[in-house]
PDB file of C-alpha atoms and ligand atoms in Angstrom:
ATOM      1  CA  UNK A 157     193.825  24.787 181.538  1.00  0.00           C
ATOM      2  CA  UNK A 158     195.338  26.318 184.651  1.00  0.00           C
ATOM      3  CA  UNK A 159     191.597  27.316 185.975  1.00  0.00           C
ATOM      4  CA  UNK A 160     190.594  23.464 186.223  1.00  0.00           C
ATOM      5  CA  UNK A 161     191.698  21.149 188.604  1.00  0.00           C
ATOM      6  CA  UNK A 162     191.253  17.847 189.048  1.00  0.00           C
ATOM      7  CA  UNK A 163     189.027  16.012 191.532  1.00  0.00           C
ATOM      8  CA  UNK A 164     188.305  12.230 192.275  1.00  0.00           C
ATOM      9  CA  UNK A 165     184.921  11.196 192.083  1.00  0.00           C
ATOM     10  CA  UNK A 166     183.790   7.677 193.201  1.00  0.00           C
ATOM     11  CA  UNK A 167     180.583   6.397 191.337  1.00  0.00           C
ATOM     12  CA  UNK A 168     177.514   6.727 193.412  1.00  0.00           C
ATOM     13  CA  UNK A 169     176.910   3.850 191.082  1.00  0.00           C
ATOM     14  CA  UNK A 170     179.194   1.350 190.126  1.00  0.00           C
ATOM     15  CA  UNK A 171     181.299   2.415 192.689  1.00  0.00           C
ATOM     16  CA  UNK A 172     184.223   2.624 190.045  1.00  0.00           C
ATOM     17  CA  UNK A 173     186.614   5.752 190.754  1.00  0.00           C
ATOM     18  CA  UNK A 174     187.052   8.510 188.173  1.00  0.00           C
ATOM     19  CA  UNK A 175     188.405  12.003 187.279  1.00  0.00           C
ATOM     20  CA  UNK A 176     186.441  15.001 187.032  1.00  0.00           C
ATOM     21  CA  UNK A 177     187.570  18.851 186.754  1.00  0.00           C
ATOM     22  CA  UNK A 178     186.629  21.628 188.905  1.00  0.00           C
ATOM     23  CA  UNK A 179     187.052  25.581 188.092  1.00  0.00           C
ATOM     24  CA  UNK A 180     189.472  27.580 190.752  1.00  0.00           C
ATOM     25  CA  UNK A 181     186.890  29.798 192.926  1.00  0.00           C
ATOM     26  CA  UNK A 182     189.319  32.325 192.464  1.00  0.00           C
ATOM     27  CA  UNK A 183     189.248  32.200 188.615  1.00  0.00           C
ATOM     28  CA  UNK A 184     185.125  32.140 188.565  1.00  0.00           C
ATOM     29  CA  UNK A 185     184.489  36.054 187.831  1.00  0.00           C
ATOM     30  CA  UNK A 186     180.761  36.876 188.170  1.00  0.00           C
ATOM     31  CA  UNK A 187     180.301  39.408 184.837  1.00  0.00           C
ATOM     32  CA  UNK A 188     176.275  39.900 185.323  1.00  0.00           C
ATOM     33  CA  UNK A 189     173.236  38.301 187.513  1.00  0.00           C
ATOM     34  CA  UNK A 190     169.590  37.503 186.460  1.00  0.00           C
ATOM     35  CA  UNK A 191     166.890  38.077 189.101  1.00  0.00           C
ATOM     36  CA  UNK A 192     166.345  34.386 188.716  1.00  0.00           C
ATOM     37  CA  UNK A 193     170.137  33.811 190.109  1.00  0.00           C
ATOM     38  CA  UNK A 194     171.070  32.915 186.912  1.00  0.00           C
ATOM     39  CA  UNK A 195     174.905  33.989 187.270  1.00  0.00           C
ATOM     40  CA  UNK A 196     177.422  34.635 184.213  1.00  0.00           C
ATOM     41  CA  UNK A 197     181.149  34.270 184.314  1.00  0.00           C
ATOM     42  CA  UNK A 198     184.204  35.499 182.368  1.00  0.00           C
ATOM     43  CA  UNK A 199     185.558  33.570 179.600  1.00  0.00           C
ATOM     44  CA  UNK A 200     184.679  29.948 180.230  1.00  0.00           C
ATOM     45  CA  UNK A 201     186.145  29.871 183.797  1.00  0.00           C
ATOM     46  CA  UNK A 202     182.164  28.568 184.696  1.00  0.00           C
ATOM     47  CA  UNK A 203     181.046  26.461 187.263  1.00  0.00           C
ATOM     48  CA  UNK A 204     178.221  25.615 186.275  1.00  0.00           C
ATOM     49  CA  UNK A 205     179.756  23.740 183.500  1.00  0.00           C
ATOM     50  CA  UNK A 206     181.673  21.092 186.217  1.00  0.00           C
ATOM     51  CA  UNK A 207     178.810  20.206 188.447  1.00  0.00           C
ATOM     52  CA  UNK A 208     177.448  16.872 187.121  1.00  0.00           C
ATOM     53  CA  UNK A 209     180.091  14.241 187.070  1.00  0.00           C
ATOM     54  CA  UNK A 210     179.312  11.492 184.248  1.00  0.00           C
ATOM     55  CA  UNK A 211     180.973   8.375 185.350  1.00  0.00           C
ATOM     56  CA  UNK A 212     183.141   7.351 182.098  1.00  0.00           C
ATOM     57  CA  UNK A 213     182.213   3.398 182.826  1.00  0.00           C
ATOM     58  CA  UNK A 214     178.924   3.105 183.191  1.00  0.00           C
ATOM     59  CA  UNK A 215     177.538   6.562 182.246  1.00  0.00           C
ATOM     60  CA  UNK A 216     175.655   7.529 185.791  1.00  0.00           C
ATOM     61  CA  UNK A 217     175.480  11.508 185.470  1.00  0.00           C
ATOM     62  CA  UNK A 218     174.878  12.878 189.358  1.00  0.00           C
ATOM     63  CA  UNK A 219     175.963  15.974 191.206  1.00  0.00           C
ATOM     64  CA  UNK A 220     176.800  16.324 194.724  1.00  0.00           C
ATOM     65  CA  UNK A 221     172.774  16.453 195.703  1.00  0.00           C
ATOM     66  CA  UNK A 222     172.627  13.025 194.653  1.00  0.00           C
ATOM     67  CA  UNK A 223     171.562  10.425 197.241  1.00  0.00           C
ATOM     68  CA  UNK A 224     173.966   7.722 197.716  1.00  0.00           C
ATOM     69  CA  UNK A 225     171.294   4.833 198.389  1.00  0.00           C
ATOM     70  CA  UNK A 226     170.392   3.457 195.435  1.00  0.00           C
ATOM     71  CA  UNK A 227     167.645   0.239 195.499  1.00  0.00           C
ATOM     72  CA  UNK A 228     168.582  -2.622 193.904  1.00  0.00           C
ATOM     73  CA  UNK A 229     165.695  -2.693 191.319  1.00  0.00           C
ATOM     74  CA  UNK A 230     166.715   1.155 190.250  1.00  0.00           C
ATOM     75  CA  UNK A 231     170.484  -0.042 189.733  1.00  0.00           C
ATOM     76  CA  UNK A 232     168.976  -2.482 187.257  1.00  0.00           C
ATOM     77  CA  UNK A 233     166.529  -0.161 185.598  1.00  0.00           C
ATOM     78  CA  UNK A 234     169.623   2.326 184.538  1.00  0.00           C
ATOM     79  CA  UNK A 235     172.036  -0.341 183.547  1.00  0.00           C
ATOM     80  CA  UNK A 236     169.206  -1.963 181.348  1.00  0.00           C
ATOM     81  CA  UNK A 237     167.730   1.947 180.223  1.00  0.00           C
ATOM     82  CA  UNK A 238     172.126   3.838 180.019  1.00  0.00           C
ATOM     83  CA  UNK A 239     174.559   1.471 180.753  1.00  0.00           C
ATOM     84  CA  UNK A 240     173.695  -1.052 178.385  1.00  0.00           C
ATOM     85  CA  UNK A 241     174.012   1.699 175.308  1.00  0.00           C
ATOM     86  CA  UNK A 242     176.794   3.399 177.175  1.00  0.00           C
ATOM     87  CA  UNK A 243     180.200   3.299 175.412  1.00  0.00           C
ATOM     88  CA  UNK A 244     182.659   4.252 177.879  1.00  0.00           C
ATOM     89  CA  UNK A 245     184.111   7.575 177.365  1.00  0.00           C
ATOM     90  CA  UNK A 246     186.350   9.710 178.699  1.00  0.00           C
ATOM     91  CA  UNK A 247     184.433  12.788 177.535  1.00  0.00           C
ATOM     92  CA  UNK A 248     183.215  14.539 180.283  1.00  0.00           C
ATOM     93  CA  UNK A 249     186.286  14.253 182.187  1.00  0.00           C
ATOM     94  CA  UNK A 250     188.370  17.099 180.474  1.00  0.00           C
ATOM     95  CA  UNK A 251     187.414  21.181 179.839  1.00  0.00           C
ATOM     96  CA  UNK A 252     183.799  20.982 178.827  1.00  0.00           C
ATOM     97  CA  UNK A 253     182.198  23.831 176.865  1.00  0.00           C
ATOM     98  CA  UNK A 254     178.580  24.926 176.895  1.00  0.00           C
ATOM     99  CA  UNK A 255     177.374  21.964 174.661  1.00  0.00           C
ATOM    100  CA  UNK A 256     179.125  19.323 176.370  1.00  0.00           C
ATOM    101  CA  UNK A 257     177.805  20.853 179.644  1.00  0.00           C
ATOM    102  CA  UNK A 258     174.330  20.871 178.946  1.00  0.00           C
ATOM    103  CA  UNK A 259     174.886  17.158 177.666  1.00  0.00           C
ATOM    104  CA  UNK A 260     175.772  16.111 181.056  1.00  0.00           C
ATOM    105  CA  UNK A 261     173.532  18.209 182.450  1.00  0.00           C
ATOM    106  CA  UNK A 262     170.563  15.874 179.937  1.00  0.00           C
ATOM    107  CA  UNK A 263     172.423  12.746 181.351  1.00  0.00           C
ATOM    108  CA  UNK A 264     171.690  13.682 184.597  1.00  0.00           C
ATOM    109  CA  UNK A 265     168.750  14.602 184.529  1.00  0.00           C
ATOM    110  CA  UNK A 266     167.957  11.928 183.007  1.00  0.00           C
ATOM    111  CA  UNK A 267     169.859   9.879 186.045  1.00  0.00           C
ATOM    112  CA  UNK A 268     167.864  11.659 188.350  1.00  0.00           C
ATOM    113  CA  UNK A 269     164.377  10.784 186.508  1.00  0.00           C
ATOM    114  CA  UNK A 270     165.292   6.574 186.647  1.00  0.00           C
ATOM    115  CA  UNK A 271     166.583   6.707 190.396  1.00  0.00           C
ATOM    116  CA  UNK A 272     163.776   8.998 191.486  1.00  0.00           C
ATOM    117  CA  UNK A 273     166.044  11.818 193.046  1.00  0.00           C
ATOM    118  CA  UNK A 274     164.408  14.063 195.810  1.00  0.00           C
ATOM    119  CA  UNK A 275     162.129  17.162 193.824  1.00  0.00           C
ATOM    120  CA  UNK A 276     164.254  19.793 194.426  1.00  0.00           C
ATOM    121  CA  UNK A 277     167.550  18.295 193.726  1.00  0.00           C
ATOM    122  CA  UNK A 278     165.898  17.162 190.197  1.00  0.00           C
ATOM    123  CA  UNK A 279     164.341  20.812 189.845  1.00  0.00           C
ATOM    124  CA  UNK A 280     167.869  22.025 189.898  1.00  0.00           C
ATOM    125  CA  UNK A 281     169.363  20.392 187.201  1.00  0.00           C
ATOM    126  CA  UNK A 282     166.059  21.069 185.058  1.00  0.00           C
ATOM    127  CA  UNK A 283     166.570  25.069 185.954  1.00  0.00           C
ATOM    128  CA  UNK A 284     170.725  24.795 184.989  1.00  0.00           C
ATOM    129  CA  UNK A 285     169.415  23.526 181.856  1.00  0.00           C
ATOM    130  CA  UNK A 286     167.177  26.144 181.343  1.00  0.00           C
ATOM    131  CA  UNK A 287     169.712  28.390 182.077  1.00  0.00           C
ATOM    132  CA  UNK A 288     171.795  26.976 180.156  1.00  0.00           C
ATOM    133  CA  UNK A 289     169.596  27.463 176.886  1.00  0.00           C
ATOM    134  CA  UNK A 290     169.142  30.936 178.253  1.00  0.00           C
ATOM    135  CA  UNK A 291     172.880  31.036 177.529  1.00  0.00           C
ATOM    136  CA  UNK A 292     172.450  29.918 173.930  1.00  0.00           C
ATOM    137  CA  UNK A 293     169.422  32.318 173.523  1.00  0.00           C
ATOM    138  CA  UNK A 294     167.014  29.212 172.994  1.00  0.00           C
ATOM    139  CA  UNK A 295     164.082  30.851 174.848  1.00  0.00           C
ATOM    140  CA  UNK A 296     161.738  28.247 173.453  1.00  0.00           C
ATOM    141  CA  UNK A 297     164.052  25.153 175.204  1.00  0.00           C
ATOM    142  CA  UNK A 298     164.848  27.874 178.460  1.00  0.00           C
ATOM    143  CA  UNK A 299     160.894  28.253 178.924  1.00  0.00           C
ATOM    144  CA  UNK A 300     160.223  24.626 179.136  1.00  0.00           C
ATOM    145  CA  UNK A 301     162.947  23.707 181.458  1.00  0.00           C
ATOM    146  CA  UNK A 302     162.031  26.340 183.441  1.00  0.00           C
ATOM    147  CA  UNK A 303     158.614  25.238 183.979  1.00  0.00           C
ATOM    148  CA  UNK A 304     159.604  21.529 184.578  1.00  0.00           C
ATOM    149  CA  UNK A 305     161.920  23.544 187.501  1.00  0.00           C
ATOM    150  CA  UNK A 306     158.954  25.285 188.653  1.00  0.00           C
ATOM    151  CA  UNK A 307     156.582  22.696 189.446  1.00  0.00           C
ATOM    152  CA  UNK A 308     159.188  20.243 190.671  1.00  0.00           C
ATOM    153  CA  UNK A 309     159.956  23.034 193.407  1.00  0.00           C
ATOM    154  CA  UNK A 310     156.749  22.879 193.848  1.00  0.00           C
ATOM    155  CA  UNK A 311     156.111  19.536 194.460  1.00  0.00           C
ATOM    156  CA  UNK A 312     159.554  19.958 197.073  1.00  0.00           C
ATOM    157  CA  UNK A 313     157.620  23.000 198.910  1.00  0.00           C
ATOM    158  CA  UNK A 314     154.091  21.135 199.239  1.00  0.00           C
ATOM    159  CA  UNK A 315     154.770  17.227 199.280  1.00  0.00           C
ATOM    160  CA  UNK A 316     158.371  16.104 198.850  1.00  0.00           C
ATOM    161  CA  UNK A 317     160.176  18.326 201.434  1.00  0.00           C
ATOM    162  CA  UNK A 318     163.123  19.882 201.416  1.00  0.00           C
ATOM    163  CA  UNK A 319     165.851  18.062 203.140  1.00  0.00           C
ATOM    164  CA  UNK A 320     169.291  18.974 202.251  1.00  0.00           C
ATOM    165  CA  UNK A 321     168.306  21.956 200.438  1.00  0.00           C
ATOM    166  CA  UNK A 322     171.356  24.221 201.043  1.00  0.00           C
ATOM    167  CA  UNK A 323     169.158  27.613 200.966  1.00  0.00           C
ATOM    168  CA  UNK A 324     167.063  28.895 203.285  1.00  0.00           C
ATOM    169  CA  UNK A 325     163.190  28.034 202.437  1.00  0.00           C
ATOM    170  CA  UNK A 326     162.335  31.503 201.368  1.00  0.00           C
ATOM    171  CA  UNK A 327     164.969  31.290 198.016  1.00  0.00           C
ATOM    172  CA  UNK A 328     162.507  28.386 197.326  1.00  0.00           C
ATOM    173  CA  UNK A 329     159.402  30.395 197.404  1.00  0.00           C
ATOM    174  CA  UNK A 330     161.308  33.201 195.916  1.00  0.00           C
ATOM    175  CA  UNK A 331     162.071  30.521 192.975  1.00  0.00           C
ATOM    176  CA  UNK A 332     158.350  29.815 192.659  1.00  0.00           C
ATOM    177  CA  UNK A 333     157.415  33.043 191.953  1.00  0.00           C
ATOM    178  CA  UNK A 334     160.265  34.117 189.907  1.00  0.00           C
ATOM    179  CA  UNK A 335     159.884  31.262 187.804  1.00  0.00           C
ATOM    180  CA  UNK A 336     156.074  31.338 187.579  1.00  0.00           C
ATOM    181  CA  UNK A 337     156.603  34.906 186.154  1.00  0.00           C
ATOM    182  CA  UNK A 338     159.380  34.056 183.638  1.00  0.00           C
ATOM    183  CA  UNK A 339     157.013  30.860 182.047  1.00  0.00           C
ATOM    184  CA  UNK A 340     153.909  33.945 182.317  1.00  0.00           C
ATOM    185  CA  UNK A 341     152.121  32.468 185.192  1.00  0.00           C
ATOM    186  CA  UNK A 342     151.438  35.775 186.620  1.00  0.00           C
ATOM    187  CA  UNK A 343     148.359  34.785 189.311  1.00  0.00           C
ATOM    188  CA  UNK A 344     150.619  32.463 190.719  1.00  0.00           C
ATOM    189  CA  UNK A 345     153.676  34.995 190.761  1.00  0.00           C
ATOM    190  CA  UNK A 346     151.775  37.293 193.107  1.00  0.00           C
ATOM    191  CA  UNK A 347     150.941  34.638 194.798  1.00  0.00           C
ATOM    192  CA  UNK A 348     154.643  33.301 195.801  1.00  0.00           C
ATOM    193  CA  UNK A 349     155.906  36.718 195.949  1.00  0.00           C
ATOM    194  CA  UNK A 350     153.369  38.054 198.500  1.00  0.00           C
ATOM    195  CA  UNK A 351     154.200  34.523 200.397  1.00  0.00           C
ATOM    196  CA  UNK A 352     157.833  35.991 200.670  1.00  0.00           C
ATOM    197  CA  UNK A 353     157.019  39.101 201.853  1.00  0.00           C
ATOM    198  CA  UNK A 354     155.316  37.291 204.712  1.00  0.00           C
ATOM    199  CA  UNK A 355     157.813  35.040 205.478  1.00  0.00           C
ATOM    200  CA  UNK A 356     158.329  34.340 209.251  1.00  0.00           C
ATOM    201  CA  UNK A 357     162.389  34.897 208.061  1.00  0.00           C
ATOM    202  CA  UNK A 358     161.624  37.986 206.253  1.00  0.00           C
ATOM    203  CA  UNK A 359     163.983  40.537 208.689  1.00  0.00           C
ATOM    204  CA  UNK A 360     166.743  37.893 207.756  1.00  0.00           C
ATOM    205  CA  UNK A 361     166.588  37.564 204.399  1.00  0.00           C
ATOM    206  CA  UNK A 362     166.065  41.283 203.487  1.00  0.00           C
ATOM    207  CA  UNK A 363     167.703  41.525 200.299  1.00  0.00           C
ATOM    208  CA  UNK A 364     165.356  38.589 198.839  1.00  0.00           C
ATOM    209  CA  UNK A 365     162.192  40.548 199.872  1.00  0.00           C
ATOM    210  CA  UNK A 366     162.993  43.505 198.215  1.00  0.00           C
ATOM    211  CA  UNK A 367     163.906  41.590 195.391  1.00  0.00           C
ATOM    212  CA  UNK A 368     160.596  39.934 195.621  1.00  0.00           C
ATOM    213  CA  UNK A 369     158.556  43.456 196.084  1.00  0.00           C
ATOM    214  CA  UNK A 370     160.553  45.018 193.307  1.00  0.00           C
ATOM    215  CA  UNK A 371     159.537  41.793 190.683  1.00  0.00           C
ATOM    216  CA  UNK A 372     155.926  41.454 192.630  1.00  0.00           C
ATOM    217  CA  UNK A 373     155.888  45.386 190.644  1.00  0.00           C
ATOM    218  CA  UNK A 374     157.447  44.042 187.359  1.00  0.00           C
ATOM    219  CA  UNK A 375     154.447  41.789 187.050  1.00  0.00           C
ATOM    220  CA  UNK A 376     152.072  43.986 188.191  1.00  0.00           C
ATOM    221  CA  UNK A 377     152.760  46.404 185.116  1.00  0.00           C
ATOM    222  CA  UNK A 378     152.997  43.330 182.985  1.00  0.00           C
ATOM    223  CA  UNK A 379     149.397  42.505 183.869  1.00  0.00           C
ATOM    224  CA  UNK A 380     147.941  46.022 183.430  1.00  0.00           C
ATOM    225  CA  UNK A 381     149.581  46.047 180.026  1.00  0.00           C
ATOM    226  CA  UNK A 382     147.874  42.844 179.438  1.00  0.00           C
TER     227      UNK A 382
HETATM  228 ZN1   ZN B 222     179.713   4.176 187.325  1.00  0.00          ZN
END
């Protein structure tokens, strides 16, 4: 597949070195956007689809948000919860489509649950997944991922804290009300979306506050139709 290439990975685990593929920037075309950021690509030339490497030996799934100090006591937890029904595969390492993409997406989410990753690093993986669903028209499976996103941003904005976050804070609070409104939380929609109108950053980040004003709208109508 001439859009992958291959990258070496070193277990944040096991420390065991491994394979994992990466799409070509330049072959990642960008077809349509959803005012969530949900982003769709050409053909299967998608990203999204490469960023959780599953180490083949002893099946830790992490992405490159992952901490690299793990305690002692966690290590044991996942190799008595994963690695002890792990059967070491090769899998993940070659061109993954949707389904085997979401699977490592499960896995680490799943990694991320037993190590106790940071809340916003977590709350991305959940909101790939729901994306991911979105992808497969599952709305059922989307909405419930996208809820376990929302309030795990949440818990990032108000306790956790968002260090290493690699957007500015108002994409966050943009997140919590676009979210909110997609799992029809509408209260708390207006609520998040007036917060980014007010930003402090708000003349920087101009295109996210009229995005916010124009969905702050959207869900205005949907709650006079309600
Ligand atoms: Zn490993």
């Amino acid at each position: 597949m001439s859009y992958l290439y291959s990258t070496k990975q070193d277990c944040l685990n096991c420390k065991k070195q491994f394979e994992s593929l990466k799409v070509r920037s330049k072959n990642c075309i960008v077809t349509h956007k959803d005012s969530d950021f949900c982003t769709y690509y050409k053909d299967a030339a998608n990203p999204y689809f490469y960023e959780v490497f599953v180490c083949p030996d002893c099946g830790f799934a992490f992405t490159n948000n992952f901490s690299n100090k793990i305690s002692d006591d966690k290590r044991e937890i996942f190799r008595q919860k994963v690695t002890e029904n792990w059967y070491k595969r090769q899998k993940y390492s070659f061109a993954r489509n949707l389904g085997a993409a979401m699977e490592a997406n499960k896995l680490a989410l799943l990694t991320a649950k037993i190590v106790d990753e940071k809340s916003w690093v977590t709350a991305g993986l959940a909101l790939r997944l729901g994306w991911l669903y979105r992808y497969q028209k599952k709305q059922e499976e989307e909405l419930k991922f996208l809820t376990i996103a929302r309030n795990l941003y949440l818990n990032a904005y108000e306790n956790d804290g968002l260090r290493g976050y690699e957007s500015p804070e108002i994409n966050i609070i943009y997140l919590l009300g676009e979210l909110s409104a997609r799992v029809g939380d509408y209260d708390e929609a207006i609520k998040w979306f007036n917060k980014v109108t007010e930003h402090e950053t708000k003349e920087l980040h101009k295109a996210i506050v009229n995005q916010a004003r124009d969905r702050w709208q959207d869900v205005r109508n949907e709650l006079k139709k309600a």
